Short mmCIF file of C-alpha atoms in Angstrom, two decimals:
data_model
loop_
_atom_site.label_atom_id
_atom_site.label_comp_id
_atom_site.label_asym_id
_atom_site.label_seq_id
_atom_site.Cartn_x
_atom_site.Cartn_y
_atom_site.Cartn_z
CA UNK A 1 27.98 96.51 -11.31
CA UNK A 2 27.74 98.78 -8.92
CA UNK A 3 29.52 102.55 -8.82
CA UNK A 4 32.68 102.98 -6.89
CA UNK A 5 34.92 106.61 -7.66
CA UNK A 6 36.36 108.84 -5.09
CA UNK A 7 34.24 111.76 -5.90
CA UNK A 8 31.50 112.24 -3.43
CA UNK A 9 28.56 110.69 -5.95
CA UNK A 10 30.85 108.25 -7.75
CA UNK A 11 29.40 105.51 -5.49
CA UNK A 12 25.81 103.65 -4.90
CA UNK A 13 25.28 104.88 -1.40
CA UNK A 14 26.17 108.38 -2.00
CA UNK A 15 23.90 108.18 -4.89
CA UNK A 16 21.07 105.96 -3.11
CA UNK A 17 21.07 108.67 -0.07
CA UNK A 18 20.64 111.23 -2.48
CA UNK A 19 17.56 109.73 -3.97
CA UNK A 20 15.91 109.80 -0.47
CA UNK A 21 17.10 113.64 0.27
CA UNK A 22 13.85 115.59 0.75
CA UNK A 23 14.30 118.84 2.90
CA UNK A 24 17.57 120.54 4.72
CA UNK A 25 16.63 119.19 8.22
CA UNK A 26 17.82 115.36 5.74
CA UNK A 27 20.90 116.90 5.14
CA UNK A 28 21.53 118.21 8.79
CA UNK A 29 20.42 114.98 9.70
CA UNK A 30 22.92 112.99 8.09
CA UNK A 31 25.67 115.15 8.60
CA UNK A 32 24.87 115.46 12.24
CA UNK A 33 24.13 111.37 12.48
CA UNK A 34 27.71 110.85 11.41
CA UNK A 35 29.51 113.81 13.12
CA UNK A 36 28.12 112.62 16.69
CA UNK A 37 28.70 108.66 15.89
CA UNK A 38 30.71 107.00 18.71
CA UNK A 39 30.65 103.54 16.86
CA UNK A 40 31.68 101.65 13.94
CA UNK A 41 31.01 104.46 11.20
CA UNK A 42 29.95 101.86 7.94
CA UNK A 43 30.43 102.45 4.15
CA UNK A 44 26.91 103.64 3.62
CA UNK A 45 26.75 106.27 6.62
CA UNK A 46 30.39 107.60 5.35
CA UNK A 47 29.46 107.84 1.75
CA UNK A 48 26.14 109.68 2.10
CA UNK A 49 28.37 112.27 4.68
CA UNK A 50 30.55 112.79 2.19
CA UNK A 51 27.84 113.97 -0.58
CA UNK A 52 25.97 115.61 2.02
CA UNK A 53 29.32 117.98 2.85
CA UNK A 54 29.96 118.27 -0.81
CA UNK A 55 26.54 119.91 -1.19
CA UNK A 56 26.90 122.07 1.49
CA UNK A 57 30.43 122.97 -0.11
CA UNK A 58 28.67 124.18 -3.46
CA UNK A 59 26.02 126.27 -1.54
CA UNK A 60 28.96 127.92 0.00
CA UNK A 61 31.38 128.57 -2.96
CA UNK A 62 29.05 127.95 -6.41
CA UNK A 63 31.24 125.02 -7.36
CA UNK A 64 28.07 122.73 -9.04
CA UNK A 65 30.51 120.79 -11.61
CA UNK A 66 31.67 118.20 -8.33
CA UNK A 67 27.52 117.45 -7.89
CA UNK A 68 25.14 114.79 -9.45
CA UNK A 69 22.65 116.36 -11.72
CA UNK A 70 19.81 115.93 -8.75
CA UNK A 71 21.91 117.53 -6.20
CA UNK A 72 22.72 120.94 -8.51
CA UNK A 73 18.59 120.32 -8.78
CA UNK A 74 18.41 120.09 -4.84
CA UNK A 75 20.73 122.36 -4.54
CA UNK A 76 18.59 125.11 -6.58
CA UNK A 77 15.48 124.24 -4.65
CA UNK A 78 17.36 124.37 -0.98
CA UNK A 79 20.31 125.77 -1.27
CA UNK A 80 19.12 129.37 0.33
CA UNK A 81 18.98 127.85 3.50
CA UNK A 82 22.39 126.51 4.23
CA UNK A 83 23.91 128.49 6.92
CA UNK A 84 27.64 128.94 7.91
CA UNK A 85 26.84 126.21 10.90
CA UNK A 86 25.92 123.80 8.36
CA UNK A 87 29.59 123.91 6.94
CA UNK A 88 30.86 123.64 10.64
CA UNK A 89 28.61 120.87 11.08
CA UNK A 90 29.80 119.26 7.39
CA UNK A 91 33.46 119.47 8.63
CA UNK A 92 32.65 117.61 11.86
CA UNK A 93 31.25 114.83 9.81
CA UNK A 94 34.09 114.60 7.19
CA UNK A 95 36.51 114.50 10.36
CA UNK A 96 34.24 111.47 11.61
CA UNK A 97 34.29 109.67 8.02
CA UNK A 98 38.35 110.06 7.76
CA UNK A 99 38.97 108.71 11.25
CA UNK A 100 40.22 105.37 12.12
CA UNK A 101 36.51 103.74 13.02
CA UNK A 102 35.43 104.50 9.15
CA UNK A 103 34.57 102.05 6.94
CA UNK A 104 34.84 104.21 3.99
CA UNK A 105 38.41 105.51 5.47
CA UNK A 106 39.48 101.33 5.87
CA UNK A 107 38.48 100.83 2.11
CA UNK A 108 40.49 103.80 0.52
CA UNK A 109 43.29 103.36 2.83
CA UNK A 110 44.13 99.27 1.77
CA UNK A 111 46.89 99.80 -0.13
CA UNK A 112 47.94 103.37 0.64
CA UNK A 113 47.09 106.29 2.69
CA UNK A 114 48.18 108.76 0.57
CA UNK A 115 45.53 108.18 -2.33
CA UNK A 116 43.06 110.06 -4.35
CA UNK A 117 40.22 109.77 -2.29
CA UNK A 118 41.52 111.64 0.87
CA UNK A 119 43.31 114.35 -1.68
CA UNK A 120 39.75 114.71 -2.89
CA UNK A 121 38.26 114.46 0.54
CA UNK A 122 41.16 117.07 1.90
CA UNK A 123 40.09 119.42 -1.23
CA UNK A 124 36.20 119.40 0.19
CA UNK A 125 37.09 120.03 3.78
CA UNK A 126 39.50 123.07 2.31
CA UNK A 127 36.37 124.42 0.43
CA UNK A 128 34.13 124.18 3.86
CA UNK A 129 36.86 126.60 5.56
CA UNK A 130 37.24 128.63 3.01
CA UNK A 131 35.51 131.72 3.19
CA UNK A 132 31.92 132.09 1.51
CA UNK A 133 31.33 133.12 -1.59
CA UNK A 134 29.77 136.65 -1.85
CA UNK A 135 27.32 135.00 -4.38
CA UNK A 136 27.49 131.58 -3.87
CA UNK A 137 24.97 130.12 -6.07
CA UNK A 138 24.77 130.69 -9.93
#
């Protein structure tokens, strides 16, 4: 059975992207893939955006408790070289994943727009504006 929450790694492809996250320039990647997408944004793209912004969120702010065990480890490895751009970039992407072409947005939004997952969602992009932590990372 596969995993389906509305925190960012609370789901397979969040989780599966992770697994394949070597350097920064992935992350950017990712983020950047899904910021710029003009069509059909699917499940899998969405998802892995989302975790992507949430890690950029914790380099920012320190807030390692929302992450998967290997992204607080990627995190500790990496997270020196996320840059303020890199949370402009995040929210770009998060836009993208919570517009109307979105997969991820269709599946949340079924029953109800007003639901956990874009409270939780709203929460990250609040984090990404929020001003930086003078020492982010613990």
């Amino acid at each position: 059975m596969g995993a389906w929450g509305e925190k960012p790694f609370e789901n397979d492809s969040a989780l599966d992207w992770l697994g394949d996250l070597g350097e920064v320039a992935d992350l950017r990647n990712t983020l950047s893939s899904v910021a710029d997408a003009v069509d059909y944004l699917d499940v899998d793209d969405g998802s892995a955006a989302i975790a992507a912004a949430e890690i950029v969120a914790a380099a920012g702010d320190g807030e390692l408790g929302r992450l998967a065990t290997d992204a607080s480890a990627w995190l500790g490895q990496h997270g020196k070289e996320i840059v303020d751009s890199d949370r402009a970039l995040a929210v770009r992407a998060v836009e993208r994943v919570l517009g109307s072409d979105s997969e991820l947005a269709a599946l949340w939004d079924e029953g109800d727009t007003d639901n956990e997952w874009r409270r939780d969602v709203a929460g990250l992009v609040a984090r990404l504006v929020a001003p930086r932590a003078e020492k982010p990372l613990k």
